[in-house]
mmCIF file of C-alpha atoms in Angstrom:
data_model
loop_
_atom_site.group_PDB
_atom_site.id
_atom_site.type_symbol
_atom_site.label_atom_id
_atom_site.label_comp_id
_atom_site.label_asym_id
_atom_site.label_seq_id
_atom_site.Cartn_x
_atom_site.Cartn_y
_atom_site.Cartn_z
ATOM 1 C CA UNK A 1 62.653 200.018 -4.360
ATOM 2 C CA UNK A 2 63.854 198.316 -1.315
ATOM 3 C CA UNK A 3 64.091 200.923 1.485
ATOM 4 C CA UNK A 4 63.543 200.698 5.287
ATOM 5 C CA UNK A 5 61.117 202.565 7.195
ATOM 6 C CA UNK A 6 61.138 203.774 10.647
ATOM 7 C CA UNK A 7 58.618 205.479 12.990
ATOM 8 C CA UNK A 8 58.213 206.021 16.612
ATOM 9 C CA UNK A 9 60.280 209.309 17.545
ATOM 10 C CA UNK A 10 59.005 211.922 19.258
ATOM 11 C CA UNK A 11 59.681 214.368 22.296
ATOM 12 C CA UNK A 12 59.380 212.921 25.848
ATOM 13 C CA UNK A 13 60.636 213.475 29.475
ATOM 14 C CA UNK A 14 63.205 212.309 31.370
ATOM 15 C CA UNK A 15 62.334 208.689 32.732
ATOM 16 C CA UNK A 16 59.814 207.934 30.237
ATOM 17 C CA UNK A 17 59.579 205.169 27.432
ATOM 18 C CA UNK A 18 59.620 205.304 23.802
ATOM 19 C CA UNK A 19 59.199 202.175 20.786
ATOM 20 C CA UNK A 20 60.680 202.738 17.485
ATOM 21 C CA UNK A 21 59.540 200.588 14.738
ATOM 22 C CA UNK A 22 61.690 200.009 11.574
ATOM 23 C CA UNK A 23 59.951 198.092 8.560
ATOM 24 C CA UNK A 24 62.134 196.666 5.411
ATOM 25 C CA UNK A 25 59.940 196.926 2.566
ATOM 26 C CA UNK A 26 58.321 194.588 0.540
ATOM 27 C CA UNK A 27 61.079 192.081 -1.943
ATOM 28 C CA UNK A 28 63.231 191.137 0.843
ATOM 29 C CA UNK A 29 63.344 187.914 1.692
ATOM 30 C CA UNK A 30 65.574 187.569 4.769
ATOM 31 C CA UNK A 31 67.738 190.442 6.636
ATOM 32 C CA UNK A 32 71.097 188.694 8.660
ATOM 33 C CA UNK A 33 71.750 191.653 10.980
ATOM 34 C CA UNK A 34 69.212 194.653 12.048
ATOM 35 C CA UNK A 35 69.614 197.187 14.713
ATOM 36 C CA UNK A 36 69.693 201.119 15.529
ATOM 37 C CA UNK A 37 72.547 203.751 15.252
ATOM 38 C CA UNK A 38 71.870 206.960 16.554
ATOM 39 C CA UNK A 39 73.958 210.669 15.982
ATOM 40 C CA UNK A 40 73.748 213.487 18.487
ATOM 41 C CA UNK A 41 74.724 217.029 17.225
ATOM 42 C CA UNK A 42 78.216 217.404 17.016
ATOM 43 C CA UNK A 43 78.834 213.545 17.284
ATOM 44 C CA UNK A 44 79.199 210.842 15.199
ATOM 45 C CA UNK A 45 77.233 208.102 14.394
ATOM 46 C CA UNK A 46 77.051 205.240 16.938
ATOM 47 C CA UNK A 47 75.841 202.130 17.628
ATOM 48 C CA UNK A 48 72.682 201.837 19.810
ATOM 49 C CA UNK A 49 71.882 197.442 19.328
ATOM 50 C CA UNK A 50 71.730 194.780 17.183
ATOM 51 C CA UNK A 51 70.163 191.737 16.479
ATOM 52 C CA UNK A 52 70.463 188.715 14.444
ATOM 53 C CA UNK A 53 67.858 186.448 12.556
ATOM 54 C CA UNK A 54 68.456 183.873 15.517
ATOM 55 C CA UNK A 55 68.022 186.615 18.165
ATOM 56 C CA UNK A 56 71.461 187.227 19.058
ATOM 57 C CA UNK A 57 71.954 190.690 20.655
ATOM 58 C CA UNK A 58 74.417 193.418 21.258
ATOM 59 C CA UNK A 59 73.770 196.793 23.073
ATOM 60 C CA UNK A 60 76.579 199.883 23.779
ATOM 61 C CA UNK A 61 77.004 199.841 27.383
ATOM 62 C CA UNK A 62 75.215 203.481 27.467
ATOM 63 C CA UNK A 63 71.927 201.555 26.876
ATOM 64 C CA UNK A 64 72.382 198.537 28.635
ATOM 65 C CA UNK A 65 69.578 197.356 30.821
ATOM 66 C CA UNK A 66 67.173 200.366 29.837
ATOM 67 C CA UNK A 67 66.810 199.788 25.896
ATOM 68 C CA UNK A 68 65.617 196.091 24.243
ATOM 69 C CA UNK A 69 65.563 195.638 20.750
ATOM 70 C CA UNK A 70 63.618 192.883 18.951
ATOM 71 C CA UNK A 71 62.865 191.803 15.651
ATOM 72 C CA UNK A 72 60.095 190.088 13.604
ATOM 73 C CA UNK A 73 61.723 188.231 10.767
ATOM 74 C CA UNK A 74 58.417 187.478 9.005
ATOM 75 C CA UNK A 75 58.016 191.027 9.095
ATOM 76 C CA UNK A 76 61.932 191.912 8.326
ATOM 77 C CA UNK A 77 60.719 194.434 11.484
ATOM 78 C CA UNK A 78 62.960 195.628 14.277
ATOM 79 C CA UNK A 79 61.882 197.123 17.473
ATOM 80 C CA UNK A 80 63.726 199.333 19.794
ATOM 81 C CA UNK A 81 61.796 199.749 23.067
ATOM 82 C CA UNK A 82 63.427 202.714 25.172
ATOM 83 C CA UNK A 83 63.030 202.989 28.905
ATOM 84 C CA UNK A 84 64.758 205.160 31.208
ATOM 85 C CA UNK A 85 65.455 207.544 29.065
ATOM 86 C CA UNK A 86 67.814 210.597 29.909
ATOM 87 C CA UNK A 87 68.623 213.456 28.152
ATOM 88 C CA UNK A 88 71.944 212.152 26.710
ATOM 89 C CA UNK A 89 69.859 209.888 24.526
ATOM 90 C CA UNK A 90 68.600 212.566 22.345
ATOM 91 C CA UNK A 91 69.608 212.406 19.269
ATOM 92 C CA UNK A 92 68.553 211.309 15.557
ATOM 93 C CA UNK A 93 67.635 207.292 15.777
ATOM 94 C CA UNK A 94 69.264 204.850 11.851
ATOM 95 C CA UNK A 95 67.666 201.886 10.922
ATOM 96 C CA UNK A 96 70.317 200.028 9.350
ATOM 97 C CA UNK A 97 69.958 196.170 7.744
ATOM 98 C CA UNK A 98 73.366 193.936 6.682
ATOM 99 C CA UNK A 99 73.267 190.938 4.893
ATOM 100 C CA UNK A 100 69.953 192.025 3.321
ATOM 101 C CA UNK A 101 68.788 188.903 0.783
ATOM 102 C CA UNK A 102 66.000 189.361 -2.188
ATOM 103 C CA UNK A 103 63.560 187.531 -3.457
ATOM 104 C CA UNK A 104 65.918 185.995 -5.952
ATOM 105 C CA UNK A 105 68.724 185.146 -3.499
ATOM 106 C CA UNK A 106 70.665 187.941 -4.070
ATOM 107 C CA UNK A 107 72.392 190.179 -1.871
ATOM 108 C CA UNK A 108 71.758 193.596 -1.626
ATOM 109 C CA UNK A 109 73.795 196.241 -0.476
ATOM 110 C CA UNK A 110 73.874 197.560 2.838
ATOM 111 C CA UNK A 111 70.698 199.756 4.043
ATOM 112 C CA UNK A 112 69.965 202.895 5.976
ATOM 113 C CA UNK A 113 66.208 204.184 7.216
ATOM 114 C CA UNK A 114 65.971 208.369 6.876
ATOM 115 C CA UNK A 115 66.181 208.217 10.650
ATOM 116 C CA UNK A 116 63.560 209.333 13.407
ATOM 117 C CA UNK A 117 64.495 211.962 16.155
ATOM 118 C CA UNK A 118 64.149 211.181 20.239
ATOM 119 C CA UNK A 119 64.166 213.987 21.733
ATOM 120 C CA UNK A 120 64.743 213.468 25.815
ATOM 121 C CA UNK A 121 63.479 217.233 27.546
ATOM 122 C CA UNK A 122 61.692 218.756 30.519
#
């Protein structure tokens, strides 16, 4: 079953650092687009970054210059490294992978991870 998986929430204060990790599993061959959504309570889902295979990026301003997201594409891994972080960044973290190729070339629908909660407190 071709899922993602994601790890690397947790609770921490304001002005500290987090990683998230999010790993497509094994019988993809290639993943065009990767990045991190993210929903508050109350709010709807929204766009955190996103990367390319060739390492193109794009960030909502809110995160500019505090969060950097990566990717491994012999891995089909994505990275979101979190500094800075305030309390208006809590909320639950999405995986999410477009243009997602198989082994066989073909093209699978879009996918989601089950999400990871950041939690930003004092």
């Amino acid at each position: 079953q071709v899922q993602l998986v994601e790890s690397g929430g947790g609770l921490v204060q304001p002005g500290g650092s987090l990683r998230l990790s999010c790993a497509a599993s094994a019988g993809i061959r290639t993943i065009d687009t990767m990045g991190w959504y993210r929903q508050a309570p109350g709010k709807e889902r929204e766009l955190v970054a996103v990367v390319t295979t060739a390492g193109s990026t794009k960030y909502a301003d809110s995160v500019k210059g505090r969060f950097t997201i990566s990717r491994d594409n012999a891995k089909n891994t994505v990275y979101l490294q979190m500094n800075s972080l305030k309390p208006e960044d809590t909320a639950v973290y999405y995986c999410n992978a477009e243009g997602v190729w198989d082994l066989t070339w073909m093209r699978r629908p879009e996918l989601w991870g089950q999400g990871t909660l950041v939690t930003v407190s004092s």
